[in-house]
């Protein structure tokens, strides 16, 4: 009799202990199957920081003026259309940037209303600066090319050739002399426009396969696919610039792809893994059925691979192409040499490599899932 009583008590005690566990699993949405420890770990993580995307920017032609959009597609090689084109020296096939030719920032890019064409406005060379009352149409030479050229169009209108960027040889579809002529006339040197060819440009340095854990490629960014910047960090920099008599500068000086509102200035220095989520994407971007209904997509995860070590490109005013002799470089150097891997350059913004692809919009949340104090810039392979 006593033994039966003890067994009954044990069963009741077991049920009492088991019920809370069942309830926890039921209401926390524990997945029915977990395919990898990494997925389980990310699923259970809580954000360490959270911010809002306030701007999305792409620069279709490397070092030329970019455009701001409300929504686009994040691909593993970067934002759709970002740095898919580049200007090269027509003789050496070597890439050109604002570093050598600040006037490149005066070349404007835009998308047609339907998004099918890249519209490039190239200033017409002339002895005098245009006045405000002159007709804008007479100040620029405009060319239109497909924003997503098909293999058939490229075969008919371009020629494949080698291009050199940061010590690496890849390939590009070289446009016709007719399209290249206005670029060469404005820049006063013989240049050619190229579209990224099929040869993969594998990430190096911090993004090399042995460090990133996967083989990832990009188009014509300097090093990594996506640059993220913080408004709060820019605001802090502008306070310091004001102390030395400088007017505030805009984030365009740093040519980021994703701008977040930010928390404490420079808190992005410790980001390691971020996730973009929190909004519905409808229509073309998020609705594969085309019925206009909003579809919730999977979160977008990006590995933060390095801080962005800066050259003096931010000294170039994007509106005028005039390069300031000192600022903001001098101010940044005074307190933003924070990376042991690049001791003599200041840092602004974080370089990242997307793990997956999907729609991205202004207003989405950026959550920091992992942080690190061990970022160290690595050059080369």
Tab-separated table of C-alpha atoms in Angstrom:
chain	number	residue	atom	x	y	z
A	1	UNK	CA	0.000	0.000	0.000
A	2	UNK	CA	2.826	2.378	0.918
A	3	UNK	CA	4.675	1.502	-2.308
A	4	UNK	CA	1.624	2.345	-4.439
A	5	UNK	CA	1.243	5.634	-2.609
A	6	UNK	CA	4.885	6.527	-3.269
A	7	UNK	CA	4.528	5.701	-6.967
A	8	UNK	CA	1.424	7.855	-7.269
A	9	UNK	CA	3.214	10.740	-5.545
A	10	UNK	CA	6.146	10.389	-7.951
A	11	UNK	CA	3.840	10.494	-10.981
A	12	UNK	CA	2.052	13.602	-9.699
A	13	UNK	CA	5.382	15.310	-8.970
A	14	UNK	CA	6.634	14.447	-12.467
A	15	UNK	CA	3.527	15.940	-14.052
A	16	UNK	CA	3.903	19.093	-11.973
A	17	UNK	CA	7.477	19.511	-13.229
A	18	UNK	CA	6.615	18.639	-16.840
A	19	UNK	CA	3.613	20.951	-17.330
A	20	UNK	CA	5.623	24.241	-17.141
A	21	UNK	CA	8.118	22.890	-19.671
A	22	UNK	CA	5.314	21.981	-22.080
A	23	UNK	CA	3.726	25.406	-21.676
A	24	UNK	CA	7.032	27.176	-22.301
A	25	UNK	CA	7.622	25.203	-25.477
A	26	UNK	CA	4.051	25.768	-26.619
A	27	UNK	CA	4.009	29.554	-26.246
A	28	UNK	CA	7.602	30.388	-27.254
A	29	UNK	CA	7.079	28.850	-30.651
A	30	UNK	CA	9.825	26.210	-30.381
A	31	UNK	CA	10.480	24.980	-33.940
A	32	UNK	CA	9.423	21.481	-34.819
A	33	UNK	CA	12.776	20.763	-36.415
A	34	UNK	CA	16.079	22.596	-36.232
A	35	UNK	CA	18.479	21.872	-39.062
A	36	UNK	CA	21.605	23.400	-37.575
A	37	UNK	CA	22.929	24.747	-34.249
A	38	UNK	CA	23.535	28.131	-35.928
A	39	UNK	CA	19.871	28.527	-36.919
A	40	UNK	CA	18.772	27.595	-33.418
A	41	UNK	CA	21.211	30.057	-31.878
A	42	UNK	CA	20.066	32.935	-34.124
A	43	UNK	CA	16.414	32.088	-33.518
A	44	UNK	CA	16.891	32.374	-29.771
A	45	UNK	CA	19.030	35.552	-29.801
A	46	UNK	CA	17.711	38.850	-28.548
A	47	UNK	CA	18.984	42.061	-30.182
A	48	UNK	CA	21.710	43.897	-28.287
A	49	UNK	CA	20.976	47.122	-30.156
A	50	UNK	CA	18.149	48.175	-32.430
A	51	UNK	CA	17.804	51.024	-34.900
A	52	UNK	CA	15.784	52.077	-37.942
A	53	UNK	CA	16.878	52.310	-41.562
A	54	UNK	CA	16.432	55.944	-42.594
A	55	UNK	CA	18.063	55.887	-46.031
A	56	UNK	CA	18.988	53.454	-48.807
A	57	UNK	CA	21.588	54.616	-51.320
A	58	UNK	CA	23.089	53.021	-54.393
A	59	UNK	CA	25.880	54.203	-56.665
A	60	UNK	CA	25.373	52.431	-60.002
A	61	UNK	CA	28.617	53.765	-61.535
A	62	UNK	CA	31.535	53.582	-59.133
A	63	UNK	CA	32.537	57.069	-57.871
A	64	UNK	CA	29.754	58.834	-59.781
A	65	UNK	CA	26.771	60.478	-58.090
A	66	UNK	CA	24.378	57.967	-56.574
A	67	UNK	CA	20.655	57.926	-55.929
A	68	UNK	CA	18.455	57.472	-52.884
A	69	UNK	CA	15.555	55.001	-52.990
A	70	UNK	CA	12.723	54.022	-50.679
A	71	UNK	CA	13.031	50.325	-51.434
A	72	UNK	CA	15.180	47.922	-53.411
A	73	UNK	CA	16.539	44.378	-53.261
A	74	UNK	CA	19.480	43.361	-51.107
A	75	UNK	CA	21.560	40.782	-52.933
A	76	UNK	CA	24.623	38.954	-51.731
A	77	UNK	CA	26.818	41.085	-53.995
A	78	UNK	CA	25.249	44.290	-52.568
A	79	UNK	CA	22.190	46.447	-53.160
A	80	UNK	CA	20.660	45.851	-56.583
A	81	UNK	CA	22.442	48.059	-59.174
A	82	UNK	CA	25.029	49.289	-56.682
A	83	UNK	CA	28.443	49.615	-58.353
A	84	UNK	CA	27.559	47.294	-61.208
A	85	UNK	CA	29.260	49.763	-63.599
A	86	UNK	CA	32.666	51.403	-63.487
A	87	UNK	CA	34.753	53.807	-65.540
A	88	UNK	CA	38.199	52.563	-66.570
A	89	UNK	CA	41.205	54.065	-68.279
A	90	UNK	CA	40.656	53.054	-71.889
A	91	UNK	CA	44.309	52.116	-72.402
A	92	UNK	CA	45.281	50.328	-69.197
A	93	UNK	CA	41.787	48.997	-68.311
A	94	UNK	CA	42.389	50.203	-64.732
A	95	UNK	CA	39.525	51.491	-62.605
A	96	UNK	CA	39.081	55.210	-61.982
A	97	UNK	CA	37.652	56.892	-58.876
A	98	UNK	CA	37.131	60.264	-57.217
A	99	UNK	CA	40.592	59.818	-55.707
A	100	UNK	CA	42.199	60.669	-59.046
A	101	UNK	CA	39.318	62.554	-60.694
A	102	UNK	CA	37.027	64.443	-58.247
A	103	UNK	CA	34.878	65.627	-61.182
A	104	UNK	CA	33.416	62.114	-61.414
A	105	UNK	CA	30.989	63.100	-58.658
A	106	UNK	CA	29.346	65.538	-61.100
A	107	UNK	CA	28.166	62.634	-63.279
A	108	UNK	CA	24.615	61.914	-62.139
A	109	UNK	CA	22.690	58.647	-62.175
A	110	UNK	CA	18.949	58.016	-61.964
A	111	UNK	CA	16.391	55.384	-62.844
A	112	UNK	CA	13.621	55.733	-65.398
A	113	UNK	CA	10.064	55.770	-64.053
A	114	UNK	CA	9.628	52.053	-64.757
A	115	UNK	CA	13.100	51.193	-63.439
A	116	UNK	CA	14.125	49.536	-66.715
A	117	UNK	CA	16.759	52.097	-67.666
A	118	UNK	CA	19.742	53.679	-65.971
A	119	UNK	CA	19.741	57.356	-66.913
A	120	UNK	CA	23.192	58.943	-66.794
A	121	UNK	CA	23.622	62.725	-67.018
A	122	UNK	CA	27.145	63.820	-67.969
A	123	UNK	CA	28.044	67.528	-67.819
A	124	UNK	CA	28.957	69.006	-71.154
A	125	UNK	CA	32.479	70.427	-71.189
A	126	UNK	CA	32.718	74.160	-71.645
A	127	UNK	CA	34.841	77.177	-70.742
A	128	UNK	CA	32.249	78.714	-68.434
A	129	UNK	CA	30.319	77.472	-65.462
A	130	UNK	CA	26.547	77.215	-66.138
A	131	UNK	CA	24.307	79.840	-64.611
A	132	UNK	CA	21.092	79.128	-62.728
A	133	UNK	CA	18.862	80.485	-65.501
A	134	UNK	CA	20.362	78.242	-68.193
A	135	UNK	CA	18.265	75.340	-69.439
A	136	UNK	CA	19.315	72.188	-67.547
A	137	UNK	CA	18.795	70.075	-70.677
A	138	UNK	CA	21.580	72.011	-72.420
A	139	UNK	CA	24.066	71.488	-69.597
A	140	UNK	CA	24.130	67.681	-69.681
A	141	UNK	CA	24.552	64.916	-72.200
A	142	UNK	CA	22.128	62.119	-71.259
A	143	UNK	CA	22.559	58.459	-72.062
A	144	UNK	CA	20.127	55.648	-71.327
A	145	UNK	CA	21.157	52.017	-70.922
A	146	UNK	CA	19.286	48.965	-69.590
A	147	UNK	CA	19.426	48.792	-65.806
A	148	UNK	CA	19.451	44.982	-65.962
A	149	UNK	CA	20.969	44.259	-69.381
A	150	UNK	CA	20.192	40.834	-70.796
A	151	UNK	CA	22.974	38.589	-72.146
A	152	UNK	CA	21.557	39.188	-75.628
A	153	UNK	CA	21.712	42.984	-75.251
A	154	UNK	CA	25.250	42.829	-73.886
A	155	UNK	CA	26.385	40.561	-76.722
A	156	UNK	CA	25.014	43.028	-79.264
A	157	UNK	CA	26.094	46.313	-77.663
A	158	UNK	CA	29.288	45.644	-75.696
A	159	UNK	CA	32.608	43.804	-75.877
A	160	UNK	CA	34.031	41.656	-73.099
A	161	UNK	CA	37.450	42.645	-71.796
A	162	UNK	CA	39.723	42.608	-68.731
A	163	UNK	CA	39.478	45.233	-66.003
A	164	UNK	CA	41.819	45.877	-63.093
A	165	UNK	CA	40.562	46.942	-59.673
A	166	UNK	CA	42.710	47.098	-56.528
A	167	UNK	CA	45.315	44.701	-57.837
A	168	UNK	CA	42.766	42.160	-59.035
A	169	UNK	CA	41.937	41.318	-62.646
A	170	UNK	CA	38.319	40.543	-63.400
A	171	UNK	CA	36.233	41.280	-66.481
A	172	UNK	CA	33.652	43.719	-67.725
A	173	UNK	CA	31.345	44.375	-70.662
A	174	UNK	CA	32.844	47.425	-72.361
A	175	UNK	CA	30.381	49.877	-73.906
A	176	UNK	CA	30.587	51.399	-77.369
A	177	UNK	CA	32.646	54.429	-78.379
A	178	UNK	CA	29.392	56.345	-78.836
A	179	UNK	CA	28.457	55.872	-75.154
A	180	UNK	CA	32.025	56.416	-73.917
A	181	UNK	CA	32.592	59.650	-75.843
A	182	UNK	CA	30.682	62.054	-73.523
A	183	UNK	CA	32.406	60.576	-70.458
A	184	UNK	CA	35.826	61.112	-72.063
A	185	UNK	CA	34.956	64.647	-73.181
A	186	UNK	CA	33.869	65.718	-69.706
A	187	UNK	CA	36.716	64.036	-67.811
A	188	UNK	CA	39.280	65.143	-70.410
A	189	UNK	CA	40.817	61.686	-70.705
A	190	UNK	CA	40.086	58.551	-72.672
A	191	UNK	CA	37.780	56.378	-70.559
A	192	UNK	CA	35.379	53.484	-71.066
A	193	UNK	CA	32.236	52.453	-69.208
A	194	UNK	CA	32.113	48.779	-68.208
A	195	UNK	CA	29.422	46.558	-66.693
A	196	UNK	CA	30.511	43.744	-64.366
A	197	UNK	CA	31.308	40.597	-66.301
A	198	UNK	CA	30.725	36.949	-65.332
A	199	UNK	CA	34.125	36.225	-63.750
A	200	UNK	CA	33.524	36.159	-59.961
A	201	UNK	CA	35.256	38.834	-57.931
A	202	UNK	CA	35.723	36.922	-54.692
A	203	UNK	CA	35.944	38.938	-51.480
A	204	UNK	CA	39.404	39.344	-49.977
A	205	UNK	CA	40.810	40.574	-46.691
A	206	UNK	CA	38.253	40.290	-43.904
A	207	UNK	CA	35.817	38.722	-46.370
A	208	UNK	CA	38.164	36.037	-47.710
A	209	UNK	CA	36.556	32.565	-47.716
A	210	UNK	CA	38.727	31.227	-44.892
A	211	UNK	CA	37.663	34.131	-42.674
A	212	UNK	CA	34.053	34.605	-43.739
A	213	UNK	CA	33.347	30.873	-43.847
A	214	UNK	CA	31.913	30.977	-47.379
A	215	UNK	CA	32.869	32.091	-50.866
A	216	UNK	CA	31.194	35.410	-51.599
A	217	UNK	CA	31.553	37.757	-54.550
A	218	UNK	CA	30.736	41.352	-55.389
A	219	UNK	CA	30.749	43.817	-58.282
A	220	UNK	CA	32.882	46.964	-58.227
A	221	UNK	CA	32.863	48.206	-54.595
A	222	UNK	CA	36.349	48.795	-53.213
A	223	UNK	CA	36.287	45.757	-50.932
A	224	UNK	CA	32.977	44.509	-49.509
A	225	UNK	CA	29.368	44.532	-50.754
A	226	UNK	CA	27.465	46.795	-48.325
A	227	UNK	CA	28.525	49.835	-46.277
A	228	UNK	CA	26.356	50.762	-43.277
A	229	UNK	CA	26.567	54.195	-41.623
A	230	UNK	CA	24.990	55.801	-38.549
A	231	UNK	CA	23.292	59.202	-38.430
A	232	UNK	CA	24.217	59.615	-34.777
A	233	UNK	CA	27.916	59.146	-35.558
A	234	UNK	CA	27.709	61.692	-38.380
A	235	UNK	CA	25.987	64.134	-36.021
A	236	UNK	CA	28.797	63.738	-33.498
A	237	UNK	CA	31.376	64.345	-36.226
A	238	UNK	CA	29.507	67.467	-37.351
A	239	UNK	CA	29.642	68.860	-33.819
A	240	UNK	CA	33.426	68.553	-33.934
A	241	UNK	CA	33.570	70.076	-37.422
A	242	UNK	CA	31.545	73.017	-36.152
A	243	UNK	CA	34.200	73.673	-33.518
A	244	UNK	CA	36.790	74.226	-36.259
A	245	UNK	CA	34.498	76.478	-38.291
A	246	UNK	CA	33.191	73.907	-40.786
A	247	UNK	CA	29.606	73.694	-41.968
A	248	UNK	CA	27.873	70.331	-41.391
A	249	UNK	CA	28.514	67.685	-44.037
A	250	UNK	CA	26.032	65.123	-45.308
A	251	UNK	CA	26.333	61.365	-45.155
A	252	UNK	CA	26.705	61.348	-48.954
A	253	UNK	CA	30.372	62.252	-48.426
A	254	UNK	CA	30.923	58.690	-47.173
A	255	UNK	CA	28.892	56.937	-49.901
A	256	UNK	CA	27.085	54.414	-47.661
A	257	UNK	CA	24.424	51.974	-48.852
A	258	UNK	CA	22.369	51.700	-45.663
A	259	UNK	CA	21.991	54.565	-43.194
A	260	UNK	CA	20.493	53.877	-39.771
A	261	UNK	CA	19.321	56.364	-37.201
A	262	UNK	CA	21.812	54.949	-34.721
A	263	UNK	CA	22.042	54.891	-30.944
A	264	UNK	CA	25.137	56.114	-29.159
A	265	UNK	CA	27.665	57.575	-31.619
A	266	UNK	CA	30.169	54.989	-32.863
A	267	UNK	CA	28.366	52.071	-31.187
A	268	UNK	CA	28.522	50.408	-34.615
A	269	UNK	CA	32.238	49.774	-34.053
A	270	UNK	CA	31.383	46.577	-32.177
A	271	UNK	CA	28.758	45.124	-34.526
A	272	UNK	CA	29.440	41.590	-35.713
A	273	UNK	CA	26.100	40.237	-36.980
A	274	UNK	CA	23.027	42.337	-37.796
A	275	UNK	CA	19.529	41.414	-38.886
A	276	UNK	CA	17.130	43.532	-40.946
A	277	UNK	CA	13.464	42.879	-40.296
A	278	UNK	CA	10.251	44.422	-39.091
A	279	UNK	CA	8.353	45.510	-42.198
A	280	UNK	CA	6.153	43.966	-44.854
A	281	UNK	CA	7.294	44.044	-48.454
A	282	UNK	CA	4.518	44.112	-51.056
A	283	UNK	CA	4.108	44.554	-54.795
A	284	UNK	CA	7.093	43.879	-57.034
A	285	UNK	CA	9.595	43.356	-54.250
A	286	UNK	CA	7.753	41.087	-51.903
A	287	UNK	CA	4.848	39.621	-53.845
A	288	UNK	CA	5.856	36.880	-56.233
A	289	UNK	CA	2.210	36.234	-57.150
A	290	UNK	CA	1.805	39.809	-58.370
A	291	UNK	CA	-1.561	40.287	-56.672
A	292	UNK	CA	-0.449	43.276	-54.617
A	293	UNK	CA	-0.838	41.530	-51.277
A	294	UNK	CA	1.867	42.119	-48.684
A	295	UNK	CA	4.145	39.190	-48.005
A	296	UNK	CA	6.334	38.843	-44.926
A	297	UNK	CA	9.787	37.635	-45.942
A	298	UNK	CA	12.574	35.997	-43.980
A	299	UNK	CA	14.907	38.328	-42.054
A	300	UNK	CA	18.028	39.582	-43.817
A	301	UNK	CA	21.254	38.753	-41.987
A	302	UNK	CA	24.559	40.514	-42.668
A	303	UNK	CA	28.001	39.690	-41.312
A	304	UNK	CA	29.830	42.855	-40.292
A	305	UNK	CA	33.301	42.026	-41.526
A	306	UNK	CA	35.274	45.211	-40.838
A	307	UNK	CA	35.274	48.884	-40.019
A	308	UNK	CA	35.564	51.091	-43.081
A	309	UNK	CA	38.992	52.744	-43.134
A	310	UNK	CA	38.692	56.052	-44.953
A	311	UNK	CA	40.793	57.804	-47.572
A	312	UNK	CA	40.296	61.494	-48.402
A	313	UNK	CA	37.293	60.988	-50.704
A	314	UNK	CA	34.983	62.501	-48.011
A	315	UNK	CA	36.916	65.767	-48.437
A	316	UNK	CA	35.305	66.095	-51.897
A	317	UNK	CA	32.063	68.082	-51.931
A	318	UNK	CA	29.632	65.884	-53.931
A	319	UNK	CA	27.802	68.946	-55.274
A	320	UNK	CA	30.792	70.896	-56.566
A	321	UNK	CA	33.624	68.306	-56.843
A	322	UNK	CA	35.834	70.735	-54.898
A	323	UNK	CA	38.201	68.992	-52.504
A	324	UNK	CA	38.838	70.598	-49.126
A	325	UNK	CA	42.500	70.516	-48.168
A	326	UNK	CA	41.875	69.381	-44.605
A	327	UNK	CA	38.314	68.494	-43.616
A	328	UNK	CA	36.718	66.240	-42.567
A	329	UNK	CA	39.927	64.166	-42.822
A	330	UNK	CA	41.886	66.094	-40.165
A	331	UNK	CA	39.078	65.914	-37.635
A	332	UNK	CA	38.484	62.205	-38.246
A	333	UNK	CA	42.185	61.440	-37.942
A	334	UNK	CA	42.311	63.240	-34.588
A	335	UNK	CA	40.051	60.690	-32.889
A	336	UNK	CA	38.856	57.947	-35.232
A	337	UNK	CA	42.064	55.953	-35.792
A	338	UNK	CA	40.492	53.096	-33.887
A	339	UNK	CA	41.509	50.011	-35.877
A	340	UNK	CA	44.839	48.294	-35.223
A	341	UNK	CA	44.803	46.816	-38.719
A	342	UNK	CA	44.771	50.268	-40.352
A	343	UNK	CA	46.531	52.501	-37.817
A	344	UNK	CA	47.011	55.547	-39.998
A	345	UNK	CA	43.491	55.885	-41.380
A	346	UNK	CA	40.319	56.986	-39.584
A	347	UNK	CA	37.186	54.842	-39.642
A	348	UNK	CA	33.600	55.732	-40.506
A	349	UNK	CA	30.929	53.116	-41.201
A	350	UNK	CA	30.905	49.327	-41.174
A	351	UNK	CA	31.524	46.981	-44.107
A	352	UNK	CA	29.274	43.951	-44.417
A	353	UNK	CA	28.529	40.816	-46.419
A	354	UNK	CA	24.873	39.724	-46.704
A	355	UNK	CA	24.118	36.092	-45.887
A	356	UNK	CA	20.867	36.035	-47.839
A	357	UNK	CA	18.781	38.111	-50.237
A	358	UNK	CA	15.429	39.874	-50.173
A	359	UNK	CA	13.475	43.124	-50.273
A	360	UNK	CA	14.700	46.006	-48.152
A	361	UNK	CA	12.890	49.262	-47.358
A	362	UNK	CA	13.380	52.504	-45.508
A	363	UNK	CA	11.689	52.061	-42.124
A	364	UNK	CA	12.848	48.497	-41.549
A	365	UNK	CA	14.604	47.689	-38.301
A	366	UNK	CA	18.273	46.853	-38.016
A	367	UNK	CA	18.977	44.690	-34.983
A	368	UNK	CA	22.439	43.842	-33.666
A	369	UNK	CA	22.532	40.147	-32.798
A	370	UNK	CA	26.246	39.746	-32.091
A	371	UNK	CA	29.014	42.124	-31.050
A	372	UNK	CA	32.781	41.901	-30.887
A	373	UNK	CA	35.767	43.917	-29.664
A	374	UNK	CA	38.121	42.112	-32.038
A	375	UNK	CA	37.526	43.852	-35.379
A	376	UNK	CA	40.852	44.297	-37.131
A	377	UNK	CA	41.132	45.455	-40.729
A	378	UNK	CA	42.913	42.970	-43.006
A	379	UNK	CA	44.098	43.901	-46.495
A	380	UNK	CA	44.817	41.667	-49.478
A	381	UNK	CA	43.930	37.976	-49.572
